[in-house]
mmCIF file of C-alpha atoms and ligand atoms in Angstrom:
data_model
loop_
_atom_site.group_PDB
_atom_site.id
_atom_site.type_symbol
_atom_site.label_atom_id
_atom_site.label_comp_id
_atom_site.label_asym_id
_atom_site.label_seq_id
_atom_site.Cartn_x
_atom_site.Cartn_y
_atom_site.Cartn_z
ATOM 1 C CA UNK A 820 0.000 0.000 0.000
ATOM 2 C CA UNK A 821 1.136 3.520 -0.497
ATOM 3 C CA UNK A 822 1.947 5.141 2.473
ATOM 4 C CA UNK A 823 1.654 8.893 1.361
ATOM 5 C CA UNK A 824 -1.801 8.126 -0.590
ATOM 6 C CA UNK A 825 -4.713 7.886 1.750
ATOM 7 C CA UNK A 826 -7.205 6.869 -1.388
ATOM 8 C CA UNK A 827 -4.626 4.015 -2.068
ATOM 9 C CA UNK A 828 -7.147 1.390 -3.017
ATOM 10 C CA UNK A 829 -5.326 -1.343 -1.061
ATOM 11 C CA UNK A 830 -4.744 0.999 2.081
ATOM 12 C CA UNK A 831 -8.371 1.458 2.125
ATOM 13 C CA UNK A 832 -9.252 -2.126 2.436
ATOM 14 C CA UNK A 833 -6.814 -2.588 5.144
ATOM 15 C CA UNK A 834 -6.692 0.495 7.248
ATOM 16 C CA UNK A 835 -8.972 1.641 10.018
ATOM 17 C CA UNK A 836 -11.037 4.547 9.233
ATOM 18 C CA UNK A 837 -13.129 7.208 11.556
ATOM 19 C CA UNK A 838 -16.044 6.473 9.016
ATOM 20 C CA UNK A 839 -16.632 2.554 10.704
ATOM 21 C CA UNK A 840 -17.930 4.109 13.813
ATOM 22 C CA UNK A 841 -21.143 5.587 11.533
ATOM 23 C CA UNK A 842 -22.375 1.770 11.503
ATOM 24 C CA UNK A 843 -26.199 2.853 10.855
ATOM 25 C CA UNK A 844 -26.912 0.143 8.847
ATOM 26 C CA UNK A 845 -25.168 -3.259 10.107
ATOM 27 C CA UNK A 846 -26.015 -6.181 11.798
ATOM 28 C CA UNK A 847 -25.750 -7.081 15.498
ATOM 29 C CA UNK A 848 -23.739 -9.937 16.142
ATOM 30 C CA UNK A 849 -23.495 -10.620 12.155
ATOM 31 C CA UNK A 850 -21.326 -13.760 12.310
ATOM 32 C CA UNK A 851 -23.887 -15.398 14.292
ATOM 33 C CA UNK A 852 -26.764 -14.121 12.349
ATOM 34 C CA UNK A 853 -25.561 -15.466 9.120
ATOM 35 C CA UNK A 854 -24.205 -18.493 9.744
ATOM 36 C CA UNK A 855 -27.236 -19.930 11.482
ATOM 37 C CA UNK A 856 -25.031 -20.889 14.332
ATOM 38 C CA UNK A 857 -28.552 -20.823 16.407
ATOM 39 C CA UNK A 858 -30.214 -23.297 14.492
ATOM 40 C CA UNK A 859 -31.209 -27.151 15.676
ATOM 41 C CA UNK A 860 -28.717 -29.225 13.809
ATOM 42 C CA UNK A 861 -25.026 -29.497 16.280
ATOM 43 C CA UNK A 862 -22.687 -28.677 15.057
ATOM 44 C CA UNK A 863 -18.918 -28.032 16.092
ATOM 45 C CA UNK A 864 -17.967 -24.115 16.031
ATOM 46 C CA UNK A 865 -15.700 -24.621 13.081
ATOM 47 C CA UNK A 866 -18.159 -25.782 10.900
ATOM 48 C CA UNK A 867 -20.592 -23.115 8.798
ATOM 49 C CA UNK A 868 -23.178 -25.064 7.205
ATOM 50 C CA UNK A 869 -25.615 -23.531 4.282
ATOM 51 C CA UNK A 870 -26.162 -26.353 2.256
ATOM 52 C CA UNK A 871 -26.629 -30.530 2.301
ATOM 53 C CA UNK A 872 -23.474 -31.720 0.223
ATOM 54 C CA UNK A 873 -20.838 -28.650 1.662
ATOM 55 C CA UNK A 874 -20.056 -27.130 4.525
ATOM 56 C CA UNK A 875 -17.436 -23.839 4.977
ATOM 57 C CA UNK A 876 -14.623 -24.969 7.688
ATOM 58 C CA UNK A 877 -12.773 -22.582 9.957
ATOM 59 C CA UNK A 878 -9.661 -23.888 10.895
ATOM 60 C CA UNK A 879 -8.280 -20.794 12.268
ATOM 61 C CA UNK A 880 -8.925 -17.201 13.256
ATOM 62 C CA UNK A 881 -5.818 -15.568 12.448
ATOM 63 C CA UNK A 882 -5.396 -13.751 8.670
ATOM 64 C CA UNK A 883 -2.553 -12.158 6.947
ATOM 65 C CA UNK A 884 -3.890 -9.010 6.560
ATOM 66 C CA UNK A 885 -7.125 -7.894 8.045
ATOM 67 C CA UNK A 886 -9.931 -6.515 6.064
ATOM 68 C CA UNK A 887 -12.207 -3.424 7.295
ATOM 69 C CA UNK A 888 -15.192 -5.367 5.991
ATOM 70 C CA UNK A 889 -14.917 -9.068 6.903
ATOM 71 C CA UNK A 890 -17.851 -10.292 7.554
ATOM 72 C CA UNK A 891 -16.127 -12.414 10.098
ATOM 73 C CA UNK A 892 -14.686 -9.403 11.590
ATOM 74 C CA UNK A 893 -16.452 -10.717 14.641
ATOM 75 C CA UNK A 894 -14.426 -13.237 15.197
ATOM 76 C CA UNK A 895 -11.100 -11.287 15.950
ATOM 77 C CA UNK A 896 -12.154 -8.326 17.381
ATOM 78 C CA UNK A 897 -15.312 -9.508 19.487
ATOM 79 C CA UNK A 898 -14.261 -11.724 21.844
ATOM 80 C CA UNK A 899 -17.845 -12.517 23.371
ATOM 81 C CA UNK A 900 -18.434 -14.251 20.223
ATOM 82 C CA UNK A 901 -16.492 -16.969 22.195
ATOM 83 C CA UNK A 902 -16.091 -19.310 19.157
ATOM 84 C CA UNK A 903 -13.936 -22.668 19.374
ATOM 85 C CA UNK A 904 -12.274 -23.471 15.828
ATOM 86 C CA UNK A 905 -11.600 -27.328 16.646
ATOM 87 C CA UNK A 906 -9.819 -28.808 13.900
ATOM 88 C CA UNK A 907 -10.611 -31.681 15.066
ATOM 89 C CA UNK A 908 -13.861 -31.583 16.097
ATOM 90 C CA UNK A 909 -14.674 -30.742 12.594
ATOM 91 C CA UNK A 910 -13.029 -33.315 10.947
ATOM 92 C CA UNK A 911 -15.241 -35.602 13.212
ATOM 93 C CA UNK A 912 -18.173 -34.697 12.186
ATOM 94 C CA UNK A 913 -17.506 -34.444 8.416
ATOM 95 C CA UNK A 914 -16.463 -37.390 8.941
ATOM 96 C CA UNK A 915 -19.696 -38.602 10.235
ATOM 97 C CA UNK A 916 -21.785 -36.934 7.622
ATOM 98 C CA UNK A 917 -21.464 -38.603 4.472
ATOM 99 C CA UNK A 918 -23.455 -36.122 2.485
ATOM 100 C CA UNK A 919 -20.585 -33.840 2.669
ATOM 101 C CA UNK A 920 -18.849 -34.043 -0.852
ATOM 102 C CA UNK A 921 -17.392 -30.402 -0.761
ATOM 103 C CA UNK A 922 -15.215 -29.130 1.849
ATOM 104 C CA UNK A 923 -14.232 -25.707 1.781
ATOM 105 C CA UNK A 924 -11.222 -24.692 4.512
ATOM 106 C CA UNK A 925 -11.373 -21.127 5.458
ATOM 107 C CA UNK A 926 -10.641 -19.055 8.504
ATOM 108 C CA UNK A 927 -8.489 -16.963 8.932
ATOM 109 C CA UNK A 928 -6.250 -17.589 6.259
ATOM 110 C CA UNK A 929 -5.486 -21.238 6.432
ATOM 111 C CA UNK A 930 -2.197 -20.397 4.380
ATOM 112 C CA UNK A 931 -1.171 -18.859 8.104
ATOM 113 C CA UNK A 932 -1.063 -22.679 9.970
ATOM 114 C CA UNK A 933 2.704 -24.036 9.487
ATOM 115 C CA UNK A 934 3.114 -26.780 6.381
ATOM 116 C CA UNK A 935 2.589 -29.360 8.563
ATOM 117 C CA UNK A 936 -1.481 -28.274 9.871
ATOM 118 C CA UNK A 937 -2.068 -27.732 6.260
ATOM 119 C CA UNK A 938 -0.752 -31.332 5.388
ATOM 120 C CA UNK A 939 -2.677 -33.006 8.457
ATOM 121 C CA UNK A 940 -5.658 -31.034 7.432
ATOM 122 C CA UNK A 941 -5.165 -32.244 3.519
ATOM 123 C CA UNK A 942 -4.818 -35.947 4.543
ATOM 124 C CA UNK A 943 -7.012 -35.981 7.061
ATOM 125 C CA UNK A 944 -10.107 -34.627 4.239
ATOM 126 C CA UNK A 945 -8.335 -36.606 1.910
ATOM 127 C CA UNK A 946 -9.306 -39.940 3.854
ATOM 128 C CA UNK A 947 -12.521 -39.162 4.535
ATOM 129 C CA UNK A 948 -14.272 -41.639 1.877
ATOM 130 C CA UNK A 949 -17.258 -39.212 0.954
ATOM 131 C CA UNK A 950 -15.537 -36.311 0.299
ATOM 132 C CA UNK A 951 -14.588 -35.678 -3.367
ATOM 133 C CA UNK A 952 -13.453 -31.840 -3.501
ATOM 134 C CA UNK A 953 -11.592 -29.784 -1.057
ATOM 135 C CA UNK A 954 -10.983 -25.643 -1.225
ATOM 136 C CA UNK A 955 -8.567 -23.428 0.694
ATOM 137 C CA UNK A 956 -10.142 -20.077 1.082
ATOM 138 C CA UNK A 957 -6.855 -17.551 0.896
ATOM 139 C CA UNK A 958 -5.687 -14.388 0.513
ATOM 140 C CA UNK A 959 -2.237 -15.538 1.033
ATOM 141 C CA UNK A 960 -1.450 -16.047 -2.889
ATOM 142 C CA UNK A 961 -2.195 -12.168 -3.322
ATOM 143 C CA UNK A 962 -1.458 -10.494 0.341
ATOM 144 C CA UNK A 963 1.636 -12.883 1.130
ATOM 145 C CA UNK A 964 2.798 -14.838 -2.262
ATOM 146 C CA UNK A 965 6.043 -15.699 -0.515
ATOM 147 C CA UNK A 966 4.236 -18.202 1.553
ATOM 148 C CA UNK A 967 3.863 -20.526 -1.491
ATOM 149 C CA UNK A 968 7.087 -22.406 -0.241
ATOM 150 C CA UNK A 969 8.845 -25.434 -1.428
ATOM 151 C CA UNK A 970 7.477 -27.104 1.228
ATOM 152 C CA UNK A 971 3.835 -25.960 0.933
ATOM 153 C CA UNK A 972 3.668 -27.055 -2.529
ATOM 154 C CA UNK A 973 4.621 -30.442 -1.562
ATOM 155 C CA UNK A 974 1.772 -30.456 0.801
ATOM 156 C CA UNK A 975 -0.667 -29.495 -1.843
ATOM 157 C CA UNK A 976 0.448 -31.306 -4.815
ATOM 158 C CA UNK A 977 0.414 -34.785 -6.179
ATOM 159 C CA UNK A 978 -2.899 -36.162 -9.105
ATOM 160 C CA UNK A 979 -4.534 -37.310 -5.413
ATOM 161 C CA UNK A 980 -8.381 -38.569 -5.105
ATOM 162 C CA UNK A 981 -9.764 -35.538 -3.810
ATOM 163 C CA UNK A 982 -8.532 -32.434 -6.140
ATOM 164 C CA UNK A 983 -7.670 -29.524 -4.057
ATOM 165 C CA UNK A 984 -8.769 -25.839 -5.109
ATOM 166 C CA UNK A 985 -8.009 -22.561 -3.753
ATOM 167 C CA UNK A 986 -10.253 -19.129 -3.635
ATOM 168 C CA UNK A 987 -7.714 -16.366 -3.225
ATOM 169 C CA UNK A 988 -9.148 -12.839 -2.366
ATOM 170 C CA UNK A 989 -8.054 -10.031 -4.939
ATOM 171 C CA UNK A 990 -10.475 -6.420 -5.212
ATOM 172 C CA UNK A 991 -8.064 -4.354 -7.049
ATOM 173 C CA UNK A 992 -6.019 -4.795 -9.965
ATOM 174 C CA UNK A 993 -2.650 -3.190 -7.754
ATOM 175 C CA UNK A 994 -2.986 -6.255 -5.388
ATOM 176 C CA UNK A 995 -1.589 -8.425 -8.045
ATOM 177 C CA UNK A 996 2.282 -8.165 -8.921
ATOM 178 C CA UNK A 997 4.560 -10.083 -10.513
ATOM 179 C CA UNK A 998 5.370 -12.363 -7.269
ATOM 180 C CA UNK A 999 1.400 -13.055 -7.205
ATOM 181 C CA UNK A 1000 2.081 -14.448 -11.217
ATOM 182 C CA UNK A 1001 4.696 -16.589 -9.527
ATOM 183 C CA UNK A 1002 3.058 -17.901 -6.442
ATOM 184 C CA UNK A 1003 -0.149 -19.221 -9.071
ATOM 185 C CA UNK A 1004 2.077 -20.696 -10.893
ATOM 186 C CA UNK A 1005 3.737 -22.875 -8.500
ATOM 187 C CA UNK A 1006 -0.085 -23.547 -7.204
ATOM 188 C CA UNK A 1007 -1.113 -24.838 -10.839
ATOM 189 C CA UNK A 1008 2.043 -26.609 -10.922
ATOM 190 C CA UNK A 1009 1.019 -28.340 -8.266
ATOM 191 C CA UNK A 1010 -2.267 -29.584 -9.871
ATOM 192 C CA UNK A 1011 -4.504 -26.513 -7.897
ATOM 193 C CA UNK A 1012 -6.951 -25.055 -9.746
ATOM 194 C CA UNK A 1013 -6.941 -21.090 -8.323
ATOM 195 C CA UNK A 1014 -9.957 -18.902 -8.384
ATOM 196 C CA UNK A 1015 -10.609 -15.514 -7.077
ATOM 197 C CA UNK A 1016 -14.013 -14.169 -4.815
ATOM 198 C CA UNK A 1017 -13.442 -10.191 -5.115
ATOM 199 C CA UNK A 1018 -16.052 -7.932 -2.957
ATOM 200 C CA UNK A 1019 -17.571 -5.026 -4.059
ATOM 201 C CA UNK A 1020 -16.214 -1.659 -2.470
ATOM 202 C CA UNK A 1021 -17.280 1.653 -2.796
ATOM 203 C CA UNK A 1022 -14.771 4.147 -3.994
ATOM 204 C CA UNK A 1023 -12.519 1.094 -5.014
ATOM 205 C CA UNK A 1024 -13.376 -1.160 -7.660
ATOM 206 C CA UNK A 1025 -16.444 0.130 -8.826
ATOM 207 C CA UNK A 1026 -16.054 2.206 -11.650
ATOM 208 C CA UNK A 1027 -15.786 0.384 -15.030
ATOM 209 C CA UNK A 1028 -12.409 0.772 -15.996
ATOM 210 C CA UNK A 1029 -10.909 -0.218 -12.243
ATOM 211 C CA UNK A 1030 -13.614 -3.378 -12.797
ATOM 212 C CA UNK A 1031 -12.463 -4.002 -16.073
ATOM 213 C CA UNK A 1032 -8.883 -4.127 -15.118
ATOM 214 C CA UNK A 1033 -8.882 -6.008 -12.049
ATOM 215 C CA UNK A 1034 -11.040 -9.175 -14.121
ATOM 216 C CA UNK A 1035 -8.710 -9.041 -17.505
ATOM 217 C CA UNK A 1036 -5.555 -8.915 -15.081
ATOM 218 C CA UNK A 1037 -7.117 -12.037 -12.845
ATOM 219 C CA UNK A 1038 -7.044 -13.860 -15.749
ATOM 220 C CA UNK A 1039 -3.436 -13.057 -17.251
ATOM 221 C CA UNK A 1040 -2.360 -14.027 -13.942
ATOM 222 C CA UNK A 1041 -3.945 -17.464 -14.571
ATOM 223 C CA UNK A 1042 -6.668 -16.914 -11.843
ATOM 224 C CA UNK A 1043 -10.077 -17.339 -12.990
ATOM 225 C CA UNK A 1044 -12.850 -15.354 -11.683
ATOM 226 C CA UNK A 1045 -15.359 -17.160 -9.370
ATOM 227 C CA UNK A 1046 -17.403 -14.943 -7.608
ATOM 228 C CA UNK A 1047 -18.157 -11.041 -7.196
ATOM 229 C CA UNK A 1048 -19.622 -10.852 -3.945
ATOM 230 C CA UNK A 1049 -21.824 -7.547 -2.505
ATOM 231 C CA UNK A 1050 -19.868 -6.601 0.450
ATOM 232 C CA UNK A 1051 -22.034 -7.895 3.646
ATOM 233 C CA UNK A 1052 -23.894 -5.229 5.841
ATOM 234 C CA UNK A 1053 -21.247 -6.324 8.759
ATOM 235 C CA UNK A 1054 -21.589 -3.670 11.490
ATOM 236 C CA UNK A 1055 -18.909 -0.591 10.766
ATOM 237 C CA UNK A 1056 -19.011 -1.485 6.674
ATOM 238 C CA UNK A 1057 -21.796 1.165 5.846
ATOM 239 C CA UNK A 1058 -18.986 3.178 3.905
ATOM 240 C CA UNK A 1059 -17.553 0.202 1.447
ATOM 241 C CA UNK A 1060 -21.023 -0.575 0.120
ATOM 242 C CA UNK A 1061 -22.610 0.312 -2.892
ATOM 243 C CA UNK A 1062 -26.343 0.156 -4.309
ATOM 244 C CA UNK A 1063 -27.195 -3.463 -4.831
ATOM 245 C CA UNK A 1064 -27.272 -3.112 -8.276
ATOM 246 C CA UNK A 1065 -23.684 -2.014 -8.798
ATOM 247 C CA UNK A 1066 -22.534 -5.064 -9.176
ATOM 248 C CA UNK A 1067 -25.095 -6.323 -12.282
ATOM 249 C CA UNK A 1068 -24.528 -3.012 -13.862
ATOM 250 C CA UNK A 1069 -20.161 -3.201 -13.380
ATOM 251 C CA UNK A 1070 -20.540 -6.973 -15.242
ATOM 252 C CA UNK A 1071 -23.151 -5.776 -17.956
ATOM 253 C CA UNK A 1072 -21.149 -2.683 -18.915
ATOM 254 C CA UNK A 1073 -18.217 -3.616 -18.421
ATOM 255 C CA UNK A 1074 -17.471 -7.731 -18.372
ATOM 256 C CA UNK A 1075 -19.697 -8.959 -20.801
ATOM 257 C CA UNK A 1076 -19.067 -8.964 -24.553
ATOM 258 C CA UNK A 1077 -16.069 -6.880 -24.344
ATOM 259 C CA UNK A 1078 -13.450 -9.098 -21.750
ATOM 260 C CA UNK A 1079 -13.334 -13.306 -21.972
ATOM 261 C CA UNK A 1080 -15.804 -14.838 -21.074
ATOM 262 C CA UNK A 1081 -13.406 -16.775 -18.544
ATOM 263 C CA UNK A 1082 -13.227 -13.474 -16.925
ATOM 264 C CA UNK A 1083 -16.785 -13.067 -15.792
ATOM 265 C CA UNK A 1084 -17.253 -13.436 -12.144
ATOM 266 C CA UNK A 1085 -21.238 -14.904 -10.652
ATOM 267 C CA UNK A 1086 -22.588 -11.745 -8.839
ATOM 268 C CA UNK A 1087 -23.443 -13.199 -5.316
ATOM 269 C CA UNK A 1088 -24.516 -11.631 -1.871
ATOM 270 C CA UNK A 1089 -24.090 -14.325 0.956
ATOM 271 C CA UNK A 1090 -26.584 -14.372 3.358
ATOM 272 C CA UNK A 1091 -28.033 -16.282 6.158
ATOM 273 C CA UNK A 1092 -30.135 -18.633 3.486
ATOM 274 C CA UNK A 1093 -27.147 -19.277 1.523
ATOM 275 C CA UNK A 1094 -25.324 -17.338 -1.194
ATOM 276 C CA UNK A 1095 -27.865 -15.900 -3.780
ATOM 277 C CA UNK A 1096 -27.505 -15.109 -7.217
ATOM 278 C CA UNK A 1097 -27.930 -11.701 -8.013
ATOM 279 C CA UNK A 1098 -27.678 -12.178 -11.845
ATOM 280 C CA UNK A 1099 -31.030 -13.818 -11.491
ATOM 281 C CA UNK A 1100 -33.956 -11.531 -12.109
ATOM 282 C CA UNK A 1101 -36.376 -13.803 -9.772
ATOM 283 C CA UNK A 1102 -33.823 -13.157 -7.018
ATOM 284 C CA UNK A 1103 -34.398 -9.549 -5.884
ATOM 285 C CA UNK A 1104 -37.824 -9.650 -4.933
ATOM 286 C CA UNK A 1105 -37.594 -5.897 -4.000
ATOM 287 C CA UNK A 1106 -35.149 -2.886 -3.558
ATOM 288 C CA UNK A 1107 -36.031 0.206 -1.396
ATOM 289 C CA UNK A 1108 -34.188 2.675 0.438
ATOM 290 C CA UNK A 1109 -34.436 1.021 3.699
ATOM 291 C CA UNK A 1110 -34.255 -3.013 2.745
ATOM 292 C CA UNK A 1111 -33.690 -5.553 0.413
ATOM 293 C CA UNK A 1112 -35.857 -8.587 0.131
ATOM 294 C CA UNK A 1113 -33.917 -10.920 -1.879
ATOM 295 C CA UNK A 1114 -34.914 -14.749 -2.686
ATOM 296 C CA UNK A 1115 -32.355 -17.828 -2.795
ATOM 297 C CA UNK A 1116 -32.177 -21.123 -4.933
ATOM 298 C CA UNK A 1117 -35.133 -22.727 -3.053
ATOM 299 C CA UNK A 1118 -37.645 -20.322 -2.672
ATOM 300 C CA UNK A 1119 -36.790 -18.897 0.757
ATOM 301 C CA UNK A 1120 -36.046 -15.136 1.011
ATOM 302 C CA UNK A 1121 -34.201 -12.740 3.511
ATOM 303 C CA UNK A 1122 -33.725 -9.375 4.377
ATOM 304 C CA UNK A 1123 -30.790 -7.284 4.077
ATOM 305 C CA UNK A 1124 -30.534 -3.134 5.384
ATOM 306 C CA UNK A 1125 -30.202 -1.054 2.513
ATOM 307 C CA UNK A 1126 -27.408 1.364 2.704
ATOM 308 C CA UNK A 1127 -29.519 4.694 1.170
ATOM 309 C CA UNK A 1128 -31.111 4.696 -2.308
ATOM 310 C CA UNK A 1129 -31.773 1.275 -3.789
HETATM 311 C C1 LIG B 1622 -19.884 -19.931 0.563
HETATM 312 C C2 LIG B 1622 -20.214 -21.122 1.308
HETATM 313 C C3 LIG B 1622 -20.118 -22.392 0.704
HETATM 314 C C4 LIG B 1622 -19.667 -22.587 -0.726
HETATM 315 O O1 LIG B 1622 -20.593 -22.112 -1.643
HETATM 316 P P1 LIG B 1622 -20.350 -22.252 -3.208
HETATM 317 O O2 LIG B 1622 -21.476 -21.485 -3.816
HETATM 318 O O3 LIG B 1622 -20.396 -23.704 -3.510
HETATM 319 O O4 LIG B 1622 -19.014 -21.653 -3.511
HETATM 320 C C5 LIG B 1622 -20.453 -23.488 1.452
HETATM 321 N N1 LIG B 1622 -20.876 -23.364 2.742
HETATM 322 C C6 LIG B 1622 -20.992 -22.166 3.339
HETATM 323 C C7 LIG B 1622 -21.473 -22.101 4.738
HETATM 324 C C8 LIG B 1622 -20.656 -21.004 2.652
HETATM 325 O O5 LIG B 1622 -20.767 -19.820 3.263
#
């Protein structure tokens, strides 16, 4: 980050700013809220669960760099929320739940454990008979591409049963150097298919041309787009979010038809009923200045705070 420029587009992701104690529109408690973690099924802390075949795993709570608006903020700077990340625990019951086919590590940045977590972590999911995908949610490969070692590789590579893919976390196009090339390299070297999840951010990467960068350098970088998602009304986040619509309107004008088609991300908003599809006309039920009312894959809908005009 530049340290003379306070607009720098990666200092404003990172560092604190006066405008997070505004918080009008944000949700109490958030990480609880969305993640259902009040709901009948038991389930170990470390284990988010949103769908039948996957399940989101948080194997630790530490990151490399801390965004401003995580939506699992919560979980390093509230310490009532009084979570316990179990590896183990959670390796139990995926174990025990053979419906699981997808399991996605996140945290923290997983890429922060030492090689040898991240290998007992691999072979442990790797034995697991049901399981036939595993993903490392990271912002290592962009924030820290150094820590694609030697020795990591060797913990991720090999043509194993379960194939191993990894999310990274990129929002603006001067997040990715030449060291980032390198470090998704060595991952697709090492038979790991790398994908990015960007977030929306006000001031950031939502004008066209920043958009249109960040997605055409993704991809000569070798990582293909996965998801955009709308950045979550986490309490203190009120100044990072745009109009709902942003998003749709930043792919239609300027992704589609003029970049690759392997550059175009799925415009998503995660919510407590599971990630929905904003792309999807029947999925915004309604827009107004104070809420939206948005509808997922099955039918069931939620509400979101609006941050001003829809
Ligand atoms: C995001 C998420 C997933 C993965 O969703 P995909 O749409 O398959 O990428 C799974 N479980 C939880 C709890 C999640 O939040």
């Amino acid at each position: 980050m530049d340290k003379d420029d306070p607009s720098c587009p990666v200092r404003r992701q990172l560092i604190p700013s006066s405008s997070e104690q505004l918080n009008q529109h944000g949700i109490d408690r958030y990480l609880i809220h969305k993640e259902n973690r009040a709901t009948e099924e038991k389930r170990p802390d470390s284990i988010a669960r949103q769908y039948h075949d996957r399940i989101a795993f948080t194997v630790t709570q530490v990151c490399t760099v801390y965004c401003r608006f995580c939506f699992r903020r919560e979980l390093v700077l509230d310490d009532k929320a009084d979570l316990n990340m179990s590896v183990d625990e959670g390796l139990r019951w995926i174990s025990e739940h053979p419906e699981i086919r997808d399991v996605l590590v996140t945290g923290g940045d997983p890429f922060h454990l030492s090689d040898d977590k991240i290998e007992y972590i691999v072979r442990k999911v790797q034995e697991i008979p049901h399981v036939g995908s595993m993903r490392f949610g990271t912002r290592s490969v962009i924030a820290l591409p150094h820590r694609i070692t030697p020795g990591l590789k060797k913990v991720l590579s090999g043509n194993n049963r379960v194939p191993i893919w990894i999310n990274t976390h990129c929002n603006h196009p001067k997040e990715i150097t030449e060291h980032t090339k390198k470090a998704v390299y060595e991952l697709l070297s090492c038979g790991v298919n790398v994908g990015n999840q960007a977030v929306l951010l006000k001031g950031i990467n939502d004008d066209i041309p920043t958009f249109q960068d960040l997605h055409i350098k993704l991809l000569r970088s070798r990582i293909r787009p996965y998801y955009l998602f709308y950045c979550e009304p986490v309490p203190g986040s009120d100044h990072f979010r745009t109009d709902l619509l942003k998003g749709r309107e930043l792919i239609k004008k300027g992704l589609r038809g003029v970049v690759s088609g392997m550059a175009q991300p799925q415009y998503v908003i995660a919510t407590d009923i599971g990630k929905i599809n904003l792309m999807d006309d029947d999925s915004i039920v309604s827009v107004d200045e104070n809420e939206y009312v948005l509808r997922n894959y099955n039918g069931k809908t939620t509400t979101i705070p609006a941050v001003g005009k829809g």
